[in-house]
Short mmCIF file of C-alpha atoms and ligand atoms in Angstrom, two decimals:
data_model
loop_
_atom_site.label_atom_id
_atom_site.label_comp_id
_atom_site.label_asym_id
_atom_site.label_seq_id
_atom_site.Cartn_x
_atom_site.Cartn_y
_atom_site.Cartn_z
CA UNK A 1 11.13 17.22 -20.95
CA UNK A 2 10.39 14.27 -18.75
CA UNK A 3 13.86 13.22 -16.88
CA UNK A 4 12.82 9.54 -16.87
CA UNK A 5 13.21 7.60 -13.55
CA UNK A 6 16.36 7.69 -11.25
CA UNK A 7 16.91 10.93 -12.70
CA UNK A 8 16.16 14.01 -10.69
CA UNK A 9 12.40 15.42 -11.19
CA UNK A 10 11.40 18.89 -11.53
CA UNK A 11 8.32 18.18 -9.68
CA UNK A 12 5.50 20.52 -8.62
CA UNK A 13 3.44 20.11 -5.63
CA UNK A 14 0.17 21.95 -5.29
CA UNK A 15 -1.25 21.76 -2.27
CA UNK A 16 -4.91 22.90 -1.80
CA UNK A 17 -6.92 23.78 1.56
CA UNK A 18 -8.05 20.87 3.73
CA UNK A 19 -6.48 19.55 6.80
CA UNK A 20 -4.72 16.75 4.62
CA UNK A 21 -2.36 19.45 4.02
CA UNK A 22 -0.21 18.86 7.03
CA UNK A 23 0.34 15.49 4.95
CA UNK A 24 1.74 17.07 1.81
CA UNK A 25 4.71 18.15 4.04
CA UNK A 26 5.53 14.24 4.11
CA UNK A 27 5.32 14.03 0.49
CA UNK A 28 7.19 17.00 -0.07
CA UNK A 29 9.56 15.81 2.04
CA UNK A 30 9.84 12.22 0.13
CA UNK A 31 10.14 13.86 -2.89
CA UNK A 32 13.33 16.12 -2.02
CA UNK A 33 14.76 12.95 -0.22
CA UNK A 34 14.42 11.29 -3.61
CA UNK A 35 16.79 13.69 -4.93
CA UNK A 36 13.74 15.81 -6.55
CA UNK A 37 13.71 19.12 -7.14
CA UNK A 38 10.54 20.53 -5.54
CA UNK A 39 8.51 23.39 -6.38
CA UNK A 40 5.38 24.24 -3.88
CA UNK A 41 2.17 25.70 -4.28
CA UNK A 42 0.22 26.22 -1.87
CA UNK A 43 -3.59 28.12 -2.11
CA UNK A 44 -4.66 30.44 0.18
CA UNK A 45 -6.74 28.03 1.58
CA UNK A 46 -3.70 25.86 2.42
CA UNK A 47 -1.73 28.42 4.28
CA UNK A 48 -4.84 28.54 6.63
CA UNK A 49 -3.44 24.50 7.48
CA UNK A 50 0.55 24.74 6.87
CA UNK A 51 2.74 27.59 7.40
CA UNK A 52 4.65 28.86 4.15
CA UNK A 53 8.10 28.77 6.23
CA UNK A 54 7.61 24.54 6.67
CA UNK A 55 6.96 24.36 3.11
CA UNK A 56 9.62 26.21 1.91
CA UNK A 57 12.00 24.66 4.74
CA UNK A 58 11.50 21.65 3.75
CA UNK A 59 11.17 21.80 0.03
CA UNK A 60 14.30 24.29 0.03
CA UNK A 61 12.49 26.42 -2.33
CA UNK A 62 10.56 29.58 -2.16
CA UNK A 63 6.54 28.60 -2.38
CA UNK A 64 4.49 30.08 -5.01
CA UNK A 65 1.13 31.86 -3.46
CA UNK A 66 -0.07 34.91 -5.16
CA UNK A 67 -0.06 35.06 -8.92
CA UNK A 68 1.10 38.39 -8.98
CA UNK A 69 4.41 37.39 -7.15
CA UNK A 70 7.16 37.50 -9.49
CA UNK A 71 5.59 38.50 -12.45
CA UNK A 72 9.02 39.54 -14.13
CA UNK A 73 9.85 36.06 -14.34
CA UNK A 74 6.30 35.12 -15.89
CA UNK A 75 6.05 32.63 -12.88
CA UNK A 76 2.85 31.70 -13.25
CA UNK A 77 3.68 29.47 -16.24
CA UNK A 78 7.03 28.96 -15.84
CA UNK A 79 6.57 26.12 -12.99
CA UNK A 80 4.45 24.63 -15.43
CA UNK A 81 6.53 24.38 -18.50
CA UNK A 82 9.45 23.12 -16.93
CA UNK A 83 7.89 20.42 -14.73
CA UNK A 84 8.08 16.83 -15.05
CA UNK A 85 5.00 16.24 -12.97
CA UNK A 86 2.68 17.95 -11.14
CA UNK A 87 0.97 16.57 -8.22
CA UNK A 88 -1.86 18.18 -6.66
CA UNK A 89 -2.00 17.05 -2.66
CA UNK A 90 -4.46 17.21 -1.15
CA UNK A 91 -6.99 18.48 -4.06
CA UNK A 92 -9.94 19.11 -2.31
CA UNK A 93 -13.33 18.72 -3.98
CA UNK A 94 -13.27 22.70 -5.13
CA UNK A 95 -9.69 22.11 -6.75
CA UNK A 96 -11.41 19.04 -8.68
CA UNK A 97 -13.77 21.18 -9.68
CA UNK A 98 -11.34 23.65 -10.68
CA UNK A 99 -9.35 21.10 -12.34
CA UNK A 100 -11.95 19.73 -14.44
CA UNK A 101 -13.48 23.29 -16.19
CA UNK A 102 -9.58 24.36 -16.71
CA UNK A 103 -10.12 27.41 -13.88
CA UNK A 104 -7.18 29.57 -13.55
CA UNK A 105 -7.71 32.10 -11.39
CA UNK A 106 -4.75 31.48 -8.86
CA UNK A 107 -0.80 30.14 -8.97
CA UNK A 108 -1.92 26.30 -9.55
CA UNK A 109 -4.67 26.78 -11.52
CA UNK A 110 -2.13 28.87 -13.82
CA UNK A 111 0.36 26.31 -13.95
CA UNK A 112 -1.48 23.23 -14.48
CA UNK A 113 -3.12 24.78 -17.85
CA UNK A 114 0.70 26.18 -18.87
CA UNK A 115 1.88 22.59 -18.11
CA UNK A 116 1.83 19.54 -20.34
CA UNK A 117 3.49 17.16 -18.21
CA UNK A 118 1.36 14.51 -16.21
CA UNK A 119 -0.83 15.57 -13.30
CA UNK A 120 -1.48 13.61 -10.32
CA UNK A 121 -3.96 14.27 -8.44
CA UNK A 122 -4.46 13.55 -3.97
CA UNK A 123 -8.26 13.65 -3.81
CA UNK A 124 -9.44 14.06 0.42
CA UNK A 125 -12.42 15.17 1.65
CA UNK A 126 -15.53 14.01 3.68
CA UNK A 127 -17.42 11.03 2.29
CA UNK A 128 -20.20 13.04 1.10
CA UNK A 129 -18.33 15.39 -0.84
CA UNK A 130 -16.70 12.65 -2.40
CA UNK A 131 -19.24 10.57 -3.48
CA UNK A 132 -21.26 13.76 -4.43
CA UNK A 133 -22.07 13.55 -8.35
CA UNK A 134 -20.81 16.99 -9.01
CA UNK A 135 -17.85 15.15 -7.41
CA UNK A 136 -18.11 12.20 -9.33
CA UNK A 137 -18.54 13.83 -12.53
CA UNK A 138 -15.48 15.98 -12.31
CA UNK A 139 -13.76 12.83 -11.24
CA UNK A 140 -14.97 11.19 -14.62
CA UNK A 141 -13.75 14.51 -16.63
CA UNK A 142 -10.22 14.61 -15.26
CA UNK A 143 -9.53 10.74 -15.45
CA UNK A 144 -10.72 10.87 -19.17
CA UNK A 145 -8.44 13.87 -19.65
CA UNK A 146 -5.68 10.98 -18.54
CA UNK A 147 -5.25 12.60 -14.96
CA UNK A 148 -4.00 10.43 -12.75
CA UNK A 149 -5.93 9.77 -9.53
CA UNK A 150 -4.09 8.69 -5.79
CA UNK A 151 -6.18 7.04 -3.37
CA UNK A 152 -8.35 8.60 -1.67
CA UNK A 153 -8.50 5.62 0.88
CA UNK A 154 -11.13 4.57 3.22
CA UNK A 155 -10.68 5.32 6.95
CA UNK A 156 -10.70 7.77 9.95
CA UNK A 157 -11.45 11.78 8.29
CA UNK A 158 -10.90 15.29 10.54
CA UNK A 159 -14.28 14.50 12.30
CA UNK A 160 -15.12 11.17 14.63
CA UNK A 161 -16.24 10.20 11.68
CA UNK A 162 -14.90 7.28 9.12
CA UNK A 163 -15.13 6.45 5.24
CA UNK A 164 -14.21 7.18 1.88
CA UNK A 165 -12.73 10.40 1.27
CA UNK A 166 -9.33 9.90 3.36
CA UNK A 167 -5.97 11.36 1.04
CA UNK A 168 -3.47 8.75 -0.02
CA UNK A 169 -0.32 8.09 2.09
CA UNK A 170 2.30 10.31 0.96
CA UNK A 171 4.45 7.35 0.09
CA UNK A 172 1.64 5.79 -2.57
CA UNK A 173 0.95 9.85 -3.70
CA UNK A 174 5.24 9.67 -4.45
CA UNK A 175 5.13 6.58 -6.15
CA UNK A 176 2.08 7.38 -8.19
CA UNK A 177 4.20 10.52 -9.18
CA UNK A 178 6.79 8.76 -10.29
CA UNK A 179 4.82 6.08 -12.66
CA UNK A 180 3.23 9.09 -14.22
CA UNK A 181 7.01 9.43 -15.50
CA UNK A 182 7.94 6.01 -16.45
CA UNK A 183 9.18 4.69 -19.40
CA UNK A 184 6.40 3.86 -21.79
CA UNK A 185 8.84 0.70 -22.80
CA UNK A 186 5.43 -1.76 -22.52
CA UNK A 187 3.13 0.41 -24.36
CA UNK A 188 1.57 -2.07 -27.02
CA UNK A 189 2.26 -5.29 -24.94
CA UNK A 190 -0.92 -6.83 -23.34
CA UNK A 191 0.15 -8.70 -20.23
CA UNK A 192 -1.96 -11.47 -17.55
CA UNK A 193 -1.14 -11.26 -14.32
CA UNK A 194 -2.67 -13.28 -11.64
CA UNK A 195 -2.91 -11.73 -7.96
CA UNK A 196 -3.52 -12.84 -4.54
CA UNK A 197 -4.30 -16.06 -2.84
CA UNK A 198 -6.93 -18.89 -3.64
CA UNK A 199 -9.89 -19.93 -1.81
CA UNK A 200 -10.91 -23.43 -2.08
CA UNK A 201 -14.37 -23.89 -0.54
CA UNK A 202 -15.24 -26.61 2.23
CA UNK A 203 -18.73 -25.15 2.24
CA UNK A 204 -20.93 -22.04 1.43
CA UNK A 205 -19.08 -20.43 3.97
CA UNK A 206 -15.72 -21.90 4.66
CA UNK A 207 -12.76 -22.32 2.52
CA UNK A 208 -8.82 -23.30 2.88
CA UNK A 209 -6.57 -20.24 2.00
CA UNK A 210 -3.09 -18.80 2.09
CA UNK A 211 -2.07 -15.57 3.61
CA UNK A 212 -1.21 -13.90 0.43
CA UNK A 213 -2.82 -10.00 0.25
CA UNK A 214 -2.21 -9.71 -3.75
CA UNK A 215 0.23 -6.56 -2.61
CA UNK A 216 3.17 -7.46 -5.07
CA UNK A 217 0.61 -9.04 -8.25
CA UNK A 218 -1.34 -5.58 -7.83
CA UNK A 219 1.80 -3.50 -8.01
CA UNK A 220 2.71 -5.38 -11.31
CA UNK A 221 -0.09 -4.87 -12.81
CA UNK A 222 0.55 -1.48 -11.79
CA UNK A 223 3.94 -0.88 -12.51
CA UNK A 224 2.81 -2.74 -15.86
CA UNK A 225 -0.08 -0.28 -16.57
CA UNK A 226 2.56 2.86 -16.10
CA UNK A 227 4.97 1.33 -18.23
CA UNK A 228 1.81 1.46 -21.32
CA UNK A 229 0.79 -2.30 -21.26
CA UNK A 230 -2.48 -2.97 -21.22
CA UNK A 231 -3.25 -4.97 -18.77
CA UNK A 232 -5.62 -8.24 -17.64
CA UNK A 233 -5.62 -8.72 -14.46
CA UNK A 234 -6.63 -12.22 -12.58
CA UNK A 235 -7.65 -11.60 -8.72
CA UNK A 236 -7.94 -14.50 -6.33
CA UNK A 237 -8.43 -12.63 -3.01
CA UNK A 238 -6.86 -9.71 -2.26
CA UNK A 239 -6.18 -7.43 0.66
CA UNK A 240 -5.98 -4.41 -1.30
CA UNK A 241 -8.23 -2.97 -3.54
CA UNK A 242 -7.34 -3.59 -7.76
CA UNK A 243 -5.69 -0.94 -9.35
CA UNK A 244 -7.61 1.35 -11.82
CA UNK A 245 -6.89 1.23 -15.38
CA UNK A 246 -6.47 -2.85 -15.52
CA UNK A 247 -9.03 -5.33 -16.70
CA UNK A 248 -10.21 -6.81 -13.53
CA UNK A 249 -11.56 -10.81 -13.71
CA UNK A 250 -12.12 -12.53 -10.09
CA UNK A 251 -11.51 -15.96 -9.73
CA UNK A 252 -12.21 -17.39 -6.22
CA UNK A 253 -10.70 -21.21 -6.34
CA UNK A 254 -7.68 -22.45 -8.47
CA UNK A 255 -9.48 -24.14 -10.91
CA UNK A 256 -11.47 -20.81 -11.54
CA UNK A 257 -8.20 -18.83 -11.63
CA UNK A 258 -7.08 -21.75 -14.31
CA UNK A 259 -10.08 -21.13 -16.28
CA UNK A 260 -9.50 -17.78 -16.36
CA UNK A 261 -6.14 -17.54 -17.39
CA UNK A 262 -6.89 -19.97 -20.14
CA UNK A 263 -9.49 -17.58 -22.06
CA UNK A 264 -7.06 -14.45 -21.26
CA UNK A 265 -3.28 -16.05 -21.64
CA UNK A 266 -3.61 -16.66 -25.51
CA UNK A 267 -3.17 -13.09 -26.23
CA UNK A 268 -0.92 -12.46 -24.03
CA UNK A 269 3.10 -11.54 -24.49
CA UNK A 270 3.27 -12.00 -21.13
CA UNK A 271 2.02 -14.05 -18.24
CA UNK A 272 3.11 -13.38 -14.95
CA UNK A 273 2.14 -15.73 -12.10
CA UNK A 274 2.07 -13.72 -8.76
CA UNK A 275 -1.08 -15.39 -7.31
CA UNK A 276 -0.69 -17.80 -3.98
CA UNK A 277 -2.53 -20.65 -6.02
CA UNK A 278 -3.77 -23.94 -3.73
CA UNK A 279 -1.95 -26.92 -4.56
CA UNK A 280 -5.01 -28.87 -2.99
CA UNK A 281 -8.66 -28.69 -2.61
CA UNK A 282 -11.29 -30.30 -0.60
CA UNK A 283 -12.58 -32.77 -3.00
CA UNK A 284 -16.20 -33.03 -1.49
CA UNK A 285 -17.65 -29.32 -1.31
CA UNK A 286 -20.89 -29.67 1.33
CA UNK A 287 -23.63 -27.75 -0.35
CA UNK A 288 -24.74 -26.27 2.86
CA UNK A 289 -23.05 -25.04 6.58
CA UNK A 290 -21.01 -28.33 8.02
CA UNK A 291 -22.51 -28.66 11.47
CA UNK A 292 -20.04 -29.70 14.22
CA UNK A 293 -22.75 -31.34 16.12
CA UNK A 294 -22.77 -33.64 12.65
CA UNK A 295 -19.18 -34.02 12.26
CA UNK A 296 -18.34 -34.98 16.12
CA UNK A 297 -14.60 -34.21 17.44
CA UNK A 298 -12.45 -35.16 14.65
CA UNK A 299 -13.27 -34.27 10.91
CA UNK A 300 -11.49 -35.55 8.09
CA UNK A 301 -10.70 -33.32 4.94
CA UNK A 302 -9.70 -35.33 1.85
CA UNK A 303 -7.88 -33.44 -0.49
CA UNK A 304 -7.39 -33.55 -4.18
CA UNK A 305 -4.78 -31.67 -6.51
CA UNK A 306 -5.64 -28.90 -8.33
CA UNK A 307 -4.24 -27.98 -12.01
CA UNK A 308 -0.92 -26.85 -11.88
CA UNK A 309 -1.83 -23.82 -14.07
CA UNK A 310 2.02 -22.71 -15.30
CA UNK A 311 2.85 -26.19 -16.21
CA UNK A 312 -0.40 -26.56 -18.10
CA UNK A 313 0.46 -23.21 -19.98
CA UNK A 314 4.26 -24.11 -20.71
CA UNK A 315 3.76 -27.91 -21.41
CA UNK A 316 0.22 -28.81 -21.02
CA UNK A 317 -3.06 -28.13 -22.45
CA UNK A 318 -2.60 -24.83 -22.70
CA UNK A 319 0.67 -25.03 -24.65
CA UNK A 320 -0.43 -25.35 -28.01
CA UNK A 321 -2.56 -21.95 -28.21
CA UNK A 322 0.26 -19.72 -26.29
CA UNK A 323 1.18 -16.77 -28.45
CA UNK A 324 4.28 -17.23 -30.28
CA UNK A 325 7.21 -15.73 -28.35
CA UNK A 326 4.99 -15.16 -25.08
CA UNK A 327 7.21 -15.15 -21.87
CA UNK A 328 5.98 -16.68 -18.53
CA UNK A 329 7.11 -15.94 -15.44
CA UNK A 330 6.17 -17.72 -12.44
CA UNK A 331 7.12 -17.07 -8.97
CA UNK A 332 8.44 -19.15 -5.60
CA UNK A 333 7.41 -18.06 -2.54
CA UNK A 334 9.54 -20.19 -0.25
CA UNK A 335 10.09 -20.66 3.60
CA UNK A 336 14.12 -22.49 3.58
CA UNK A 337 16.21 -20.01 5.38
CA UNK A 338 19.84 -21.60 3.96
CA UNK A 339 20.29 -19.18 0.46
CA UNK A 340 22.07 -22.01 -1.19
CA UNK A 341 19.45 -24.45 -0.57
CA UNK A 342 16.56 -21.87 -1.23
CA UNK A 343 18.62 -21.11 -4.84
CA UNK A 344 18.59 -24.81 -5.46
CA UNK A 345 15.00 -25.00 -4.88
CA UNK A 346 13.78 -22.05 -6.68
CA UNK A 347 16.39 -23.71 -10.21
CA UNK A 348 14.99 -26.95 -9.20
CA UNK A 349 11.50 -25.26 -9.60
CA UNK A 350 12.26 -23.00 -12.96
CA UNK A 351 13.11 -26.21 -14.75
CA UNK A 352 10.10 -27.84 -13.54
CA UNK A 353 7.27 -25.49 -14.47
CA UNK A 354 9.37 -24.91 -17.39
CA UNK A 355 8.98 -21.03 -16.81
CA UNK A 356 11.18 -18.57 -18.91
CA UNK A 357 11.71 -16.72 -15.41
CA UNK A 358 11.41 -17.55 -11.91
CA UNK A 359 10.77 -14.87 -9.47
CA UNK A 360 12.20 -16.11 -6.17
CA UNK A 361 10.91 -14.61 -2.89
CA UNK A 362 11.48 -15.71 0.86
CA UNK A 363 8.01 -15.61 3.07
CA UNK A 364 7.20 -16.83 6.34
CA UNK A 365 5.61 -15.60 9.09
CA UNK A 366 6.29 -12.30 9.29
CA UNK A 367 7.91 -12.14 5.90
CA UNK A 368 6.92 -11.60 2.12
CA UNK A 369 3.15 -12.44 2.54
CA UNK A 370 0.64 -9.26 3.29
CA UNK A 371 3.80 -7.39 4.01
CA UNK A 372 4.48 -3.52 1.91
CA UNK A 373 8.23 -4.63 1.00
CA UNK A 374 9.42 -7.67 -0.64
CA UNK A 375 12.70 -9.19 -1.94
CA UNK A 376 13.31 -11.03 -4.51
CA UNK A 377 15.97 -12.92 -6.97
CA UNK A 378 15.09 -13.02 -10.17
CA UNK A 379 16.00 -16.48 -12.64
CA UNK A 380 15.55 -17.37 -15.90
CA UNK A 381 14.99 -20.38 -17.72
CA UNK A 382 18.28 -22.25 -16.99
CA UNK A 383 18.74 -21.03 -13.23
CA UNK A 384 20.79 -18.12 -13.89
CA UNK A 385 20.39 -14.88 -11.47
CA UNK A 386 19.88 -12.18 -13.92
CA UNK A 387 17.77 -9.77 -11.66
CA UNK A 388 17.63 -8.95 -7.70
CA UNK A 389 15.83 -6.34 -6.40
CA UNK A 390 14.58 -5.17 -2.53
CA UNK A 391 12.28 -2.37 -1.67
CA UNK A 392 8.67 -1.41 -1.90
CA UNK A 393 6.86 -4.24 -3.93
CA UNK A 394 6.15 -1.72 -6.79
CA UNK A 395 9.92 -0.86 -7.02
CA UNK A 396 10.06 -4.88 -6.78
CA UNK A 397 7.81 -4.87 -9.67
CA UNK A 398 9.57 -2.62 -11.41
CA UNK A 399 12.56 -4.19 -11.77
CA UNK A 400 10.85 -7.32 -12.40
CA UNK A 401 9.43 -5.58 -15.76
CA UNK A 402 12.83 -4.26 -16.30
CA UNK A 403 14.03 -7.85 -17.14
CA UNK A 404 11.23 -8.64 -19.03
CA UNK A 405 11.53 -5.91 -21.26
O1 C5P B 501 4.65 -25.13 -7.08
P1 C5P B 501 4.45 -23.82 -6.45
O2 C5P B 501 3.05 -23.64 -5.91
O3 C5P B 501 5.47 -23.45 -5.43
O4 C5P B 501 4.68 -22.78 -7.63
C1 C5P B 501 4.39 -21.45 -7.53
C2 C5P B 501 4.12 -20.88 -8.90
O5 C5P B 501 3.26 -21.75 -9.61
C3 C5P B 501 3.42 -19.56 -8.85
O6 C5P B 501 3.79 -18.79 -9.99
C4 C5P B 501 1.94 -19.95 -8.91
O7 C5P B 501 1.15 -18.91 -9.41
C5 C5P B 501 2.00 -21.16 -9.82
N1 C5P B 501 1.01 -22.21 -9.55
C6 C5P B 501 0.17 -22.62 -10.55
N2 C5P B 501 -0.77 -23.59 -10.32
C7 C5P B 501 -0.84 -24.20 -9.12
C8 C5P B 501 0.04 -23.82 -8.10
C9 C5P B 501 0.94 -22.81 -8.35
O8 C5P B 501 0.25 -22.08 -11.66
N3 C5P B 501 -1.74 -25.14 -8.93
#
């Protein structure tokens, strides 16, 4: 039934009663944008927040309600058959509830039991309700059921008040839609990627760092996980918070990010290299706070290299255990503005690290690092362009899996 992506979706959206409703416009709204075919449903409860002539304005379809509304065409499991997805946004904490026991006692509650296709779920309520364990439990039921979960995030709710509890954006709710509809073309694969930037430490407090937030390593793990690979996923620091569904290992400093990737990349068929990893580090770590008044006006750090981790893997120490047929991909995250130059560099750099692909990307100030989009050129192993791609970093990520698959 599933269209598969770039296709159009027959995509319901259930939309349950708490102020985040006004939001589900947006994502109804993304959705029909995307070419989507949307059906609404909105509870009782919902109508109370958004009027039924916005929702069926902007979804340009008539919204489901009452369950005794077009009986004649056996509605109330109709939407559900033919779906691709279902996405329930904002499910508040009774809808969960709901949702979990398999309650059917209105339009959604119908159609998600007559449906088989994935269901997303928009969790948003107030921080109590959502760290309730009735809450929590439910939670646990519909996640082991293999429901999908979006957000909630952490931030300003309806009240003065701020926490956990907040729904997803609409656009992470739409793409969490669509990876509920991916491909399975990874399922099977196990894959490392690393994310985010190093820390090396000056003291117990200090470190040198880079400015990268882990955005585009996260959304290939994620895009990764959608696709059916199971996935290990190596965090320096990140801005964001790691995906669900991924083997999580920290690793603060390069050397603990190379240690890590040596116990996980032997049984990998993949490695993938996203993290910002130091080249240097301070090679005297103070065991307690430097003091200023100690150091005077000018302090001197010396610093020593660190492992180059993808040349250890593809030529080094690590070499010898790599899993037969095992691709690596590293990545370039480079400030020359001239593209021939910045080409040269990033084929200059493929050969080097002796990578099977090279994923190039252009950062700077305001560019690439800690930023939601990305660009990038994709090389392999010879310096041939065999993938470009610009957009959101998990459409980035996408297509990045597209030419490793
Ligand atoms: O040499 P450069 O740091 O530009 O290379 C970037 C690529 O090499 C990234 O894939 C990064 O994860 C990886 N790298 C590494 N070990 C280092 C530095 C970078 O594996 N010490």
């Amino acid at each position: 039934m599933t269209s598969g992506e770039g296709d159009r979706l027959r995509v319901v959206v259930g939309i349950t009663g708490g102020i985040a409703a006004y939001k589900a416009v947006a994502l109804v709204r993304l959705f029909v944008l995307g070419g989507h075919d949307v059906s609404v449903i909105a509870t009782e409860a919902a109508l109370r927040f958004v009027g039924k002539p916005t929702l069926e304005a902007i979804s340009r379809n008539p919204v489901g309600t009452d369950l005794y509304e077009g009986v004649s065409e056996v509605r109330h499991v109709a939407l559900g058959q033919r779906a691709d997805v279902l996405v329930v946004a904002p499910a508040t904490a009774n809808t969960l509830a709901k949702l979990a026991h398999g309650l059917a006692d209105d339009l959604l509650g119908t159609t998600v039991l007559a449906s088989a296709a994935p269901l997303v779920v928009a969790p948003a309520m107030h921080t109590e309700m959502w760290e309730h364990p009735a809450t929590v439990a439910n939670l646990r039921v519909l996640r082991e059921r293999g429901v999908r979960i979006a957000g909630p995030g952490t931030g300003a709710l309806t009240g003065s008040d701020v926490g956990a509890g907040r729904m997803a954006e609409p656009d992470e709710i739409y793409a969490a839609a669509l990876a509920a509809v991916r491909p399975q073309d990874l399922a099977g694969r196990r894959l490392l990627v690393t994310a985010g930037g190093t820390r090396e430490p000056l003291d117990p407090v200090r470190f040198l760092g880079n400015r990268s937030s882990g955005r585009q390593g996260v959304a290939i793990a994620e895009a990764a996980r959608d696709r059916g690979a199971s996935v290990i996923l190596v965090a320096a620091h990140l801005e964001i918070p790691a995906p669900h569904g991924v083997e999580v290992h920290s690793a603060g400093s390069a050397r603990e990010l190379a240690d890590a990737v040596a116990r996980h990349a032997r049984d990998a068929d993949a490695v993938i290299m996203a993290a910002a990893v130091a080249d240097y580090r301070p090679e005297r770590v103070a065991d307690a706070k430097l003091k200023k008044d100690a150091l005077g006006d000018e302090y001197d750090v010396r610093l020593v290299k660190n492992p180059d981790i993808l040349r250890e893997l593809t030529s080094g120490a690590l070499a010898p255990s790599r899993r037969d047929g095992q691709v690596v991909i590293g990545f370039a995250a480079e400030t020359e503005q001239d593209p021939e130059r910045l080409l040269a560099i990033a084929r200059e750099k493929a050969a080097r690290k002796g990578v099977d692909y090279l994923v190039l990307n252009r950062v700077g100030w305001s560019e690439g690092f800690g930023t939601e989009g990305n660009a990038v050129t994709v090389l392999d192993s010879a310096g041939s362009i065999v993938g470009e791609a610009a957009g959101d970093k998990l459409s980035v990520a996408h297509r990045i899996l597209d030419v490793l698959v």
